[in-house]
PDB file of C-alpha atoms in Angstrom:
ATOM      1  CA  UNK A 328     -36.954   2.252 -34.736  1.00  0.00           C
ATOM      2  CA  UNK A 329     -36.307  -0.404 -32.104  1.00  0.00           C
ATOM      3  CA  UNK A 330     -33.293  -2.658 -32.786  1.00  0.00           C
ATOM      4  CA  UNK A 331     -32.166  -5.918 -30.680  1.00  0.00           C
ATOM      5  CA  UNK A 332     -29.796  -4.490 -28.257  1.00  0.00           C
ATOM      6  CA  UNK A 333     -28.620  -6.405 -25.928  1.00  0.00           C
ATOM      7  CA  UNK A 334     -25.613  -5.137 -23.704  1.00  0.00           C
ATOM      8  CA  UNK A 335     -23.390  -7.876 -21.472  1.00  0.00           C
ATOM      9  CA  UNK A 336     -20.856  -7.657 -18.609  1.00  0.00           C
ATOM     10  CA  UNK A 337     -18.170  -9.320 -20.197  1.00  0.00           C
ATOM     11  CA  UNK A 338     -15.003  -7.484 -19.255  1.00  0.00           C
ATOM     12  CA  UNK A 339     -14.557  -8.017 -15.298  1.00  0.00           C
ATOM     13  CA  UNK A 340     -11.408  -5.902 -15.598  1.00  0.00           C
ATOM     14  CA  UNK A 341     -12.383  -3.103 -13.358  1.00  0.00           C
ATOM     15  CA  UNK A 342     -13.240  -5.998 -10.717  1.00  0.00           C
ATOM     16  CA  UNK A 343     -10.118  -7.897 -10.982  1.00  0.00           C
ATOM     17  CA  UNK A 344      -8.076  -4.839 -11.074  1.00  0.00           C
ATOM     18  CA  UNK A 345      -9.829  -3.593  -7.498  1.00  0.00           C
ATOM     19  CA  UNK A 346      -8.970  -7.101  -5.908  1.00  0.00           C
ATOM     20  CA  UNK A 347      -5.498  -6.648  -7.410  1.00  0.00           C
ATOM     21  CA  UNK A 348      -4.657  -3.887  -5.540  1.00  0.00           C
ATOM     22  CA  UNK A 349      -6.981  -4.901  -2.405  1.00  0.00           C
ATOM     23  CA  UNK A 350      -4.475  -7.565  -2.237  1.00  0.00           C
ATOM     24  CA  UNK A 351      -1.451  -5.285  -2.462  1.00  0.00           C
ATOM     25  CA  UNK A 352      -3.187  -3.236   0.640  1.00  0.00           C
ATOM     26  CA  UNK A 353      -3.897  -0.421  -1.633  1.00  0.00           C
ATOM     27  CA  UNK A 354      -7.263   0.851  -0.906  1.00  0.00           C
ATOM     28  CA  UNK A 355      -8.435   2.268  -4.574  1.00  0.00           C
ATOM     29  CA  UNK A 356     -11.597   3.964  -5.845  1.00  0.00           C
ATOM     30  CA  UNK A 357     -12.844   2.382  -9.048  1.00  0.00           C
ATOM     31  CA  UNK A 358     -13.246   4.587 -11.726  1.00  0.00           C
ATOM     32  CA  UNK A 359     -15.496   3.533 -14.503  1.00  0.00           C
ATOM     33  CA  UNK A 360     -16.649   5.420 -17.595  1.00  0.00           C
ATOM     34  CA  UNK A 361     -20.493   6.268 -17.291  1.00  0.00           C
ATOM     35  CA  UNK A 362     -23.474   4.765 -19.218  1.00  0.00           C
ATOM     36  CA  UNK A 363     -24.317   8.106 -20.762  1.00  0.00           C
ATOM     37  CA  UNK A 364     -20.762   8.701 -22.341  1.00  0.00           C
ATOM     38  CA  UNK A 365     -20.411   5.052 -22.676  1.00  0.00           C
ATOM     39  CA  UNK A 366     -23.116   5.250 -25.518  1.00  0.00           C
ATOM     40  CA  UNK A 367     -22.794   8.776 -26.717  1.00  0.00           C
ATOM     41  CA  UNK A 368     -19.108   7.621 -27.418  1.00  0.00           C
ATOM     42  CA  UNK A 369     -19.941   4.561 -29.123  1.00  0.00           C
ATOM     43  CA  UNK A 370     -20.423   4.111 -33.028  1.00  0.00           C
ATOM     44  CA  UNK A 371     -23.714   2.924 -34.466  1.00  0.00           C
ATOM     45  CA  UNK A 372     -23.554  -0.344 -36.399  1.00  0.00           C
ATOM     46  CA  UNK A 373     -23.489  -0.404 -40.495  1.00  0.00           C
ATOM     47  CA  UNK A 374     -26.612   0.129 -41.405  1.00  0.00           C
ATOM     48  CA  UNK A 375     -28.531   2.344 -38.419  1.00  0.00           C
ATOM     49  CA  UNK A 376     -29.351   5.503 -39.246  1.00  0.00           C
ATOM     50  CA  UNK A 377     -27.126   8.608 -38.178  1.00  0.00           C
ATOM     51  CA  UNK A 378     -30.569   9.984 -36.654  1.00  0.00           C
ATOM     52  CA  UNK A 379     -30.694   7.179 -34.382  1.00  0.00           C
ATOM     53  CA  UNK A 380     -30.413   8.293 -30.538  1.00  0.00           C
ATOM     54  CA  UNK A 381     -27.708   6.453 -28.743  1.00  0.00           C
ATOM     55  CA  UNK A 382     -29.215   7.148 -25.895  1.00  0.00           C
ATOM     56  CA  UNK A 383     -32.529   5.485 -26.556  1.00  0.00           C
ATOM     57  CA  UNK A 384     -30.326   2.810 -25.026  1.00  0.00           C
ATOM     58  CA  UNK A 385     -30.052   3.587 -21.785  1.00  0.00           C
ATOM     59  CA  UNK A 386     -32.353   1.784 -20.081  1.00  0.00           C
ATOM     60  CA  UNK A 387     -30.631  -1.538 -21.868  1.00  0.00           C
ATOM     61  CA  UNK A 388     -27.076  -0.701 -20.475  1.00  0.00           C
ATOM     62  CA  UNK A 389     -28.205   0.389 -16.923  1.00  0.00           C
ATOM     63  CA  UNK A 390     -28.804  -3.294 -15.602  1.00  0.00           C
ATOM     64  CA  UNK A 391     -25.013  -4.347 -17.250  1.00  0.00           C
ATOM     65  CA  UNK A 392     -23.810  -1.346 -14.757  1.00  0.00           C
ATOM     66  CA  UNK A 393     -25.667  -2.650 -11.941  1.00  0.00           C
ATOM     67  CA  UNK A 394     -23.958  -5.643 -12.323  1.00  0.00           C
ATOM     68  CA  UNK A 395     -20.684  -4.353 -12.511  1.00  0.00           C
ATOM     69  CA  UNK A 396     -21.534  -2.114  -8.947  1.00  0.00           C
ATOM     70  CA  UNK A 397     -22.684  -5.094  -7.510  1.00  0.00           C
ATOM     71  CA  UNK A 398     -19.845  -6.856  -8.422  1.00  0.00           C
ATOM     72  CA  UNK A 399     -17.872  -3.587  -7.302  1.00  0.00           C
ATOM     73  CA  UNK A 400     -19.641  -3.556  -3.809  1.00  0.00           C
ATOM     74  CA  UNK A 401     -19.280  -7.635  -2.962  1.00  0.00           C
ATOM     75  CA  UNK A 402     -15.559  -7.436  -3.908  1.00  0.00           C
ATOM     76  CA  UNK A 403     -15.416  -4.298  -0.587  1.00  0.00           C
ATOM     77  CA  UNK A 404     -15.180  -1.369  -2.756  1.00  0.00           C
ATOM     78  CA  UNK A 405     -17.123   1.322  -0.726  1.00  0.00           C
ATOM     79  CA  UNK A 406     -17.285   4.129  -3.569  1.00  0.00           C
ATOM     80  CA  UNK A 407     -17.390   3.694  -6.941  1.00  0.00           C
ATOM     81  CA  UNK A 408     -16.538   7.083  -9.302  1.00  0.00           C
ATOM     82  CA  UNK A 409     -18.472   7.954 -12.737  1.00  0.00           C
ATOM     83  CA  UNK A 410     -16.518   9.945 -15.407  1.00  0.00           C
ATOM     84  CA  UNK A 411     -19.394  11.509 -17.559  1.00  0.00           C
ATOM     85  CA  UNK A 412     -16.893  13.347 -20.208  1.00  0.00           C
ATOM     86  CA  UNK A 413     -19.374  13.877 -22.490  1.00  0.00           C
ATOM     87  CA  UNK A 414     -21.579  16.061 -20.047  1.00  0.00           C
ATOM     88  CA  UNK A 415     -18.718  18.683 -19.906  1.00  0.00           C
ATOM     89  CA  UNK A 416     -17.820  18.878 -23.663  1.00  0.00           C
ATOM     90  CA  UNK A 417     -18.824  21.848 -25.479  1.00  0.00           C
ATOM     91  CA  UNK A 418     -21.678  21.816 -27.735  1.00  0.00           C
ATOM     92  CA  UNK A 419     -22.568  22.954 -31.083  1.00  0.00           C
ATOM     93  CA  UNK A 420     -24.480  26.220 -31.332  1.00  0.00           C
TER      94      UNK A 420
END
């Protein structure tokens, strides 16, 4: 089943919050939620099957990331940090 997806950078929070403190003189490390958990944490739209792998989406929310890095990376962060919470939760048996 291949559905329309299409992801966009639309929040420039992170961004705006970095130059926020940048301008302070704080010196932060962004820390953004990661594609993987990012989808495996969202809820599929009416009508899309509960079988339907979130994660088939991946390679549609990847270049919405780069942006945000890029973004990240122009505005002086130097490291950028990925929480993945969704790696690290247990699992059914």
């Amino acid at each position: 089943m291949d559905f329309d997806v299409k992801f966009s950078y639309a929040s420039h929070k992170a961004v705006d919050e970095y130059n926020e403190a940048k301008a302070l003189g704080v010196n932060t490390v962004p820390v953004l939620v990661g594609p993987v958990s990012y989808l495996l944490l969202s809820k599929p739209a009416k009508g899309v099957e509960k079988s339907f792998s979130l994660l088939s989406l991946i390679d549609k929310i990847l270049p919405v990331y780069k942006e945000v890095v890029a973004e990240l990376k122009a505005a002086g962060a130097t490291w950028i940090q990925f929480d993945e919470p969704t790696l690290v939760k247990d699992l059914d048996a």
